[in-house]
Amino acid sequence: MLEYHTPGGPHMGSLLLRIVILKVLVLEMTFWLCTMVLKETLLRHGFTFESETDTEVIPKLAKFIFDKANEEGDQSVTFSQVVLEVIRHLEGAYALTFKSRHYPNELIACKRGSPLLLGVKDLEQKASSGSSFSDAKFPSSNGQPKELFLSSDANALVEHTKKVLVIEDGEVVHIKDGGVTIYKFDKGKNGGTLSRPASVQRALSILEMEVEQINKGKYEHYMQKEIHEQPESLTTTMRGRLIRAGSCKPKTVLLGGLKDHLKTIRRSRRIVFVGCGTSYNAALAARSIVEELSGIPVTMEIASDLVDRQGPIYREDTAVFVSQSGETADTLLALEYALENGALCVGITNTVGSAIARLTHCGVHINAGCEIGVASTKAYTSQIVVMAMLALAIGADTLSNQARREAIIDGLFYLPRKVKAVLKLDEEMKDLAKLLIAEQSLLVFGRGYNYASALEGALKVKEVALMHSEGILAGEMKHGPLALVDENLPIVVIATRDSCFSKQQSVIQQLHARKGRLIVMCTEGDKASVSVGGSSRVIEVPQVVDCLQPVINVVPLQLLAYHLTVLRGYNVDQPRNLAKSVTTQ
């Protein structure tokens, strides 16, 4: 497809091309049924395995294919032929790099379903967003060696280069003796072939981030930094999108990525939000306001469940796919399913050029900035804000809710300073964490807009503090969860001012009557209204318009999870068994 060689012939390549592998790209794969078949075959041929991971099958399979070719007298088998035979047997999602002592000065990378980027440093021409990889020259006129970088995450590249080529599914990058060739792998009836069309232009992308964004600065951990960056990340998310023109003109929002599709969305039979984990919780937090302002029924789908049961998706539906990385495997499968069924697909992601950003018909980048910590914090709050703006954009043609829309726009405008105010609770949440450090469980009750806050707060404690926690819809309290209540189990109740406030007061009273150990989050000035007999621990937060209150209310819970993790001695940025982007199923 694309081929470049350094001047002086192949023997110069190893001197002029230095390849830096920034991240381990051999990701744990889904082989489905073929994994066991491959492994059993290799075991019968004398291979031994040191682990139970599917990934280990890949290098063993490559060695088996190489050995068989040599046994049959084919001394000319090439590295690309070996790799082609390996990937012909693979199913599921993967991003792989192959390196072998049998093929010095060669490296092959390929992907399907998982992210893979090729970084290019010091191209001869000044790159721009419209430059193409086919215009690259190696080396430049100054004679300095060129560098290529392979990474599964743009965050690893930015300190070396901002110029990247996004590798597509089915593409194979072959680096040999200073030359770079990109092939297309076609897994057809004949087992698969590699092809290289004569002329293909590929655009280089320019990363919109700075090295400072991936440094911790004055903070001890990335999660701590990202929690405290939320006033700035929310401002960036809304920059250029909030229109507060003045008293003569209506207040509105402008989402450029959706403007050509808003009429179609307004005619939708329903809106389906699809996500996993934190992204699902963000969509849940925005569901009510989307329904209210659009007048369109909204359904929620966990991506893996939608795919598992092949839930109904229709041509008249708008499916909104929410993902911080834009590479979440289950969400991508759900997107593929929705596209096959003809739905309008909208992407909401933090990663420009990600698979979801490329494959959806339209979408909105949340612009929350680089997020390194595995447990998402600022991306979550920015996702809520983007979906609130989505609701405003869909409902902009309705006069009956104009006052409501303008109140929400005013609330969005002041939201960053309210988040900055709630971050002052940092020390208070640290003191609370000290009281909970030895606990085994935590319940979080929420209702209405703040059911999502309960789920997300519990998820954060679960993810990083490795403590059992559960977010519970307060309306379901009497349908089972009440049996857990005693004087020892800590319970957080979110009872800020909204339409569910009086119901949450009732929940507090019932929990208190059963000697519950209560921690109540309330609006500033409401302490006396929520602390029955003065026995509850109370956290007071600023009040904003009800649909934006989840952005405020989740921040103390993020801080609690962070301090619990540090005090318990766990790795706050890389929790046990978890990864930032779930690119396998």
PDB file of N, CA, C and O in Angstrom, residues 483-508:
ATOM      1  N   ALA A 483     -32.414  -5.116  54.286  1.00  0.00           N
ATOM      2  CA  ALA A 483     -31.992  -6.215  55.166  1.00  0.00           C
ATOM      3  C   ALA A 483     -30.524  -6.102  55.566  1.00  0.00           C
ATOM      4  O   ALA A 483     -30.102  -6.684  56.575  1.00  0.00           O
ATOM      5  N   LEU A 484     -29.740  -5.356  54.802  1.00  0.00           N
ATOM      6  CA  LEU A 484     -28.306  -5.224  55.090  1.00  0.00           C
ATOM      7  C   LEU A 484     -28.010  -4.178  56.159  1.00  0.00           C
ATOM      8  O   LEU A 484     -26.907  -4.130  56.695  1.00  0.00           O
ATOM      9  N   VAL A 485     -28.995  -3.336  56.462  1.00  0.00           N
ATOM     10  CA  VAL A 485     -28.741  -2.173  57.318  1.00  0.00           C
ATOM     11  C   VAL A 485     -28.574  -2.564  58.772  1.00  0.00           C
ATOM     12  O   VAL A 485     -29.409  -3.266  59.356  1.00  0.00           O
ATOM     13  N   ASP A 486     -27.467  -2.117  59.371  1.00  0.00           N
ATOM     14  CA  ASP A 486     -27.250  -2.247  60.816  1.00  0.00           C
ATOM     15  C   ASP A 486     -26.350  -1.094  61.253  1.00  0.00           C
ATOM     16  O   ASP A 486     -26.033  -0.204  60.463  1.00  0.00           O
ATOM     17  N   GLU A 487     -25.921  -1.140  62.494  1.00  0.00           N
ATOM     18  CA  GLU A 487     -25.148  -0.015  63.023  1.00  0.00           C
ATOM     19  C   GLU A 487     -23.701   0.009  62.533  1.00  0.00           C
ATOM     20  O   GLU A 487     -22.964   0.963  62.807  1.00  0.00           O
ATOM     21  N   ASN A 488     -23.268  -1.035  61.836  1.00  0.00           N
ATOM     22  CA  ASN A 488     -21.878  -1.113  61.401  1.00  0.00           C
ATOM     23  C   ASN A 488     -21.658  -0.762  59.939  1.00  0.00           C
ATOM     24  O   ASN A 488     -20.604  -0.246  59.571  1.00  0.00           O
ATOM     25  N   LEU A 489     -22.637  -1.036  59.085  1.00  0.00           N
ATOM     26  CA  LEU A 489     -22.464  -0.835  57.649  1.00  0.00           C
ATOM     27  C   LEU A 489     -22.574   0.644  57.287  1.00  0.00           C
ATOM     28  O   LEU A 489     -23.624   1.257  57.488  1.00  0.00           O
ATOM     29  N   PRO A 490     -21.513   1.251  56.728  1.00  0.00           N
ATOM     30  CA  PRO A 490     -21.604   2.665  56.314  1.00  0.00           C
ATOM     31  C   PRO A 490     -22.468   2.809  55.058  1.00  0.00           C
ATOM     32  O   PRO A 490     -22.359   2.024  54.116  1.00  0.00           O
ATOM     33  N   ILE A 491     -23.330   3.822  55.083  1.00  0.00           N
ATOM     34  CA  ILE A 491     -24.264   4.054  53.979  1.00  0.00           C
ATOM     35  C   ILE A 491     -24.216   5.525  53.586  1.00  0.00           C
ATOM     36  O   ILE A 491     -24.426   6.401  54.423  1.00  0.00           O
ATOM     37  N   VAL A 492     -23.941   5.784  52.310  1.00  0.00           N
ATOM     38  CA  VAL A 492     -23.981   7.146  51.782  1.00  0.00           C
ATOM     39  C   VAL A 492     -25.342   7.359  51.135  1.00  0.00           C
ATOM     40  O   VAL A 492     -25.781   6.549  50.312  1.00  0.00           O
ATOM     41  N   VAL A 493     -26.015   8.430  51.509  1.00  0.00           N
ATOM     42  CA  VAL A 493     -27.294   8.791  50.895  1.00  0.00           C
ATOM     43  C   VAL A 493     -27.132  10.150  50.220  1.00  0.00           C
ATOM     44  O   VAL A 493     -26.744  11.127  50.867  1.00  0.00           O
ATOM     45  N   ILE A 494     -27.400  10.204  48.923  1.00  0.00           N
ATOM     46  CA  ILE A 494     -27.330  11.472  48.185  1.00  0.00           C
ATOM     47  C   ILE A 494     -28.706  12.122  48.228  1.00  0.00           C
ATOM     48  O   ILE A 494     -29.678  11.585  47.697  1.00  0.00           O
ATOM     49  N   ALA A 495     -28.792  13.275  48.922  1.00  0.00           N
ATOM     50  CA  ALA A 495     -30.091  13.925  49.147  1.00  0.00           C
ATOM     51  C   ALA A 495     -29.980  15.417  48.889  1.00  0.00           C
ATOM     52  O   ALA A 495     -30.283  16.244  49.756  1.00  0.00           O
ATOM     53  N   THR A 496     -29.533  15.767  47.684  1.00  0.00           N
ATOM     54  CA  THR A 496     -29.471  17.178  47.321  1.00  0.00           C
ATOM     55  C   THR A 496     -30.844  17.645  46.825  1.00  0.00           C
ATOM     56  O   THR A 496     -31.720  16.834  46.525  1.00  0.00           O
ATOM     57  N   ARG A 497     -31.020  18.940  46.711  1.00  0.00           N
ATOM     58  CA  ARG A 497     -32.327  19.527  46.387  1.00  0.00           C
ATOM     59  C   ARG A 497     -32.723  19.278  44.925  1.00  0.00           C
ATOM     60  O   ARG A 497     -32.102  19.772  43.997  1.00  0.00           O
ATOM     61  N   ASP A 498     -33.744  18.475  44.753  1.00  0.00           N
ATOM     62  CA  ASP A 498     -34.362  18.273  43.448  1.00  0.00           C
ATOM     63  C   ASP A 498     -35.754  17.707  43.704  1.00  0.00           C
ATOM     64  O   ASP A 498     -36.241  17.711  44.846  1.00  0.00           O
ATOM     65  N   SER A 499     -36.414  17.207  42.694  1.00  0.00           N
ATOM     66  CA  SER A 499     -37.786  16.725  42.848  1.00  0.00           C
ATOM     67  C   SER A 499     -37.883  15.492  43.742  1.00  0.00           C
ATOM     68  O   SER A 499     -38.968  15.145  44.214  1.00  0.00           O
ATOM     69  N   CYS A 500     -36.758  14.837  43.994  1.00  0.00           N
ATOM     70  CA  CYS A 500     -36.756  13.624  44.831  1.00  0.00           C
ATOM     71  C   CYS A 500     -36.315  13.901  46.263  1.00  0.00           C
ATOM     72  O   CYS A 500     -36.149  12.957  47.054  1.00  0.00           O
ATOM     73  N   PHE A 501     -36.120  15.173  46.625  1.00  0.00           N
ATOM     74  CA  PHE A 501     -35.555  15.492  47.931  1.00  0.00           C
ATOM     75  C   PHE A 501     -36.410  14.965  49.083  1.00  0.00           C
ATOM     76  O   PHE A 501     -35.898  14.347  50.024  1.00  0.00           O
ATOM     77  N   SER A 502     -37.707  15.184  49.029  1.00  0.00           N
ATOM     78  CA  SER A 502     -38.571  14.738  50.139  1.00  0.00           C
ATOM     79  C   SER A 502     -38.566  13.209  50.262  1.00  0.00           C
ATOM     80  O   SER A 502     -38.618  12.667  51.363  1.00  0.00           O
ATOM     81  N   LYS A 503     -38.461  12.528  49.122  1.00  0.00           N
ATOM     82  CA  LYS A 503     -38.399  11.066  49.161  1.00  0.00           C
ATOM     83  C   LYS A 503     -37.090  10.600  49.803  1.00  0.00           C
ATOM     84  O   LYS A 503     -37.076   9.605  50.540  1.00  0.00           O
ATOM     85  N   GLN A 504     -36.016  11.312  49.527  1.00  0.00           N
ATOM     86  CA  GLN A 504     -34.738  10.945  50.139  1.00  0.00           C
ATOM     87  C   GLN A 504     -34.731  11.241  51.634  1.00  0.00           C
ATOM     88  O   GLN A 504     -34.092  10.521  52.415  1.00  0.00           O
ATOM     89  N   GLN A 505     -35.445  12.297  52.040  1.00  0.00           N
ATOM     90  CA  GLN A 505     -35.591  12.538  53.480  1.00  0.00           C
ATOM     91  C   GLN A 505     -36.268  11.357  54.161  1.00  0.00           C
ATOM     92  O   GLN A 505     -35.875  10.938  55.258  1.00  0.00           O
ATOM     93  N   SER A 506     -37.268  10.800  53.495  1.00  0.00           N
ATOM     94  CA  SER A 506     -37.954   9.626  54.038  1.00  0.00           C
ATOM     95  C   SER A 506     -37.020   8.427  54.125  1.00  0.00           C
ATOM     96  O   SER A 506     -37.031   7.677  55.109  1.00  0.00           O
ATOM     97  N   VAL A 507     -36.185   8.259  53.114  1.00  0.00           N
ATOM     98  CA  VAL A 507     -35.204   7.161  53.121  1.00  0.00           C
ATOM     99  C   VAL A 507     -34.250   7.318  54.302  1.00  0.00           C
ATOM    100  O   VAL A 507     -33.951   6.351  55.018  1.00  0.00           O
ATOM    101  N   ILE A 508     -33.796   8.547  54.528  1.00  0.00           N
ATOM    102  CA  ILE A 508     -32.880   8.805  55.643  1.00  0.00           C
ATOM    103  C   ILE A 508     -33.536   8.447  56.976  1.00  0.00           C
ATOM    104  O   ILE A 508     -32.922   7.816  57.850  1.00  0.00           O
TER     105      ILE A 508
END
